[in-house]
Amino acid sequence: MEKVRLLIKKEIRLYEADHTGMPDYALESSGYGASAGECWAFYGGHGFLTIGLSTRINVTAVSYEHLPVELSPDGHIRTAPKNFLVWSYQDLDNMLSRMLLGNFTYDAHGDPLQIFHVQQWDNRLTNIIELETLTNWGSYVTCLYRFRVHGDALKVIPDISEETNDETTEPLKVKHSFSNNQAKSDERDLI
């Protein structure tokens, strides 16, 4: 019973920390907030925001949080992005390495924090994500408040036999596993 209580407490803390229940790999001291004016603004509806992630991950979802309409000075959130694309890059200088993860619509009448699951799975690990806004909800500027990137981080777990002999010339086996334990693992030899 104690283990269950501790697990529940841990999950509640994770949710309260970021309100998604998922680690945010795009965080910069938890990124911008969702208070009026705490945003990155640009003219028009089309723009790009390229983010270097804290580690290489398999992206499973992104989330966007805009200023709640209740906190907006004019009672509208026309500056919120409406239609946007999310891209994954292997190399920012090589456009051929990018892959579309999804084409999404932020609902200005929905919750301020919305989660979008990738529509196109990229099985390559990445640490570069690009948010491309296509339109907003009718303003001459677009304001980006909080964009999060969620996924499975690679963990390297040495698989060393207890009977290891210093004179052994066999390569070390390393097992790769992902943080959410979704049956994604492989074994590779390190030399």
PDB file of C-alpha atoms in Angstrom, residues 14 24 47 58-59 68 73 79 99 105 171 184:
ATOM      1  CA  LEU A  14       4.946  15.485 -11.980  1.00  0.00           C
ATOM      2  CA  ASP A  24       9.294  18.947 -21.103  1.00  0.00           C
ATOM      3  CA  GLY A  47       6.723  32.405 -38.366  1.00  0.00           C
ATOM      4  CA  ASN A  58      11.784  10.347 -29.760  1.00  0.00           C
ATOM      5  CA  VAL A  59       9.101  13.046 -29.879  1.00  0.00           C
ATOM      6  CA  PRO A  68      -6.119  32.312 -20.934  1.00  0.00           C
ATOM      7  CA  PRO A  73      -6.776  42.674 -21.610  1.00  0.00           C
ATOM      8  CA  THR A  79      -2.742  36.565 -31.194  1.00  0.00           C
ATOM      9  CA  MET A  99      10.596  15.461 -41.001  1.00  0.00           C
ATOM     10  CA  THR A 105      -4.834  23.475 -34.945  1.00  0.00           C
ATOM     11  CA  PRO A 171      32.806  -5.636 -26.701  1.00  0.00           C
ATOM     12  CA  LYS A 184      11.495   0.159 -27.280  1.00  0.00           C
TER      13      LYS A 184
END
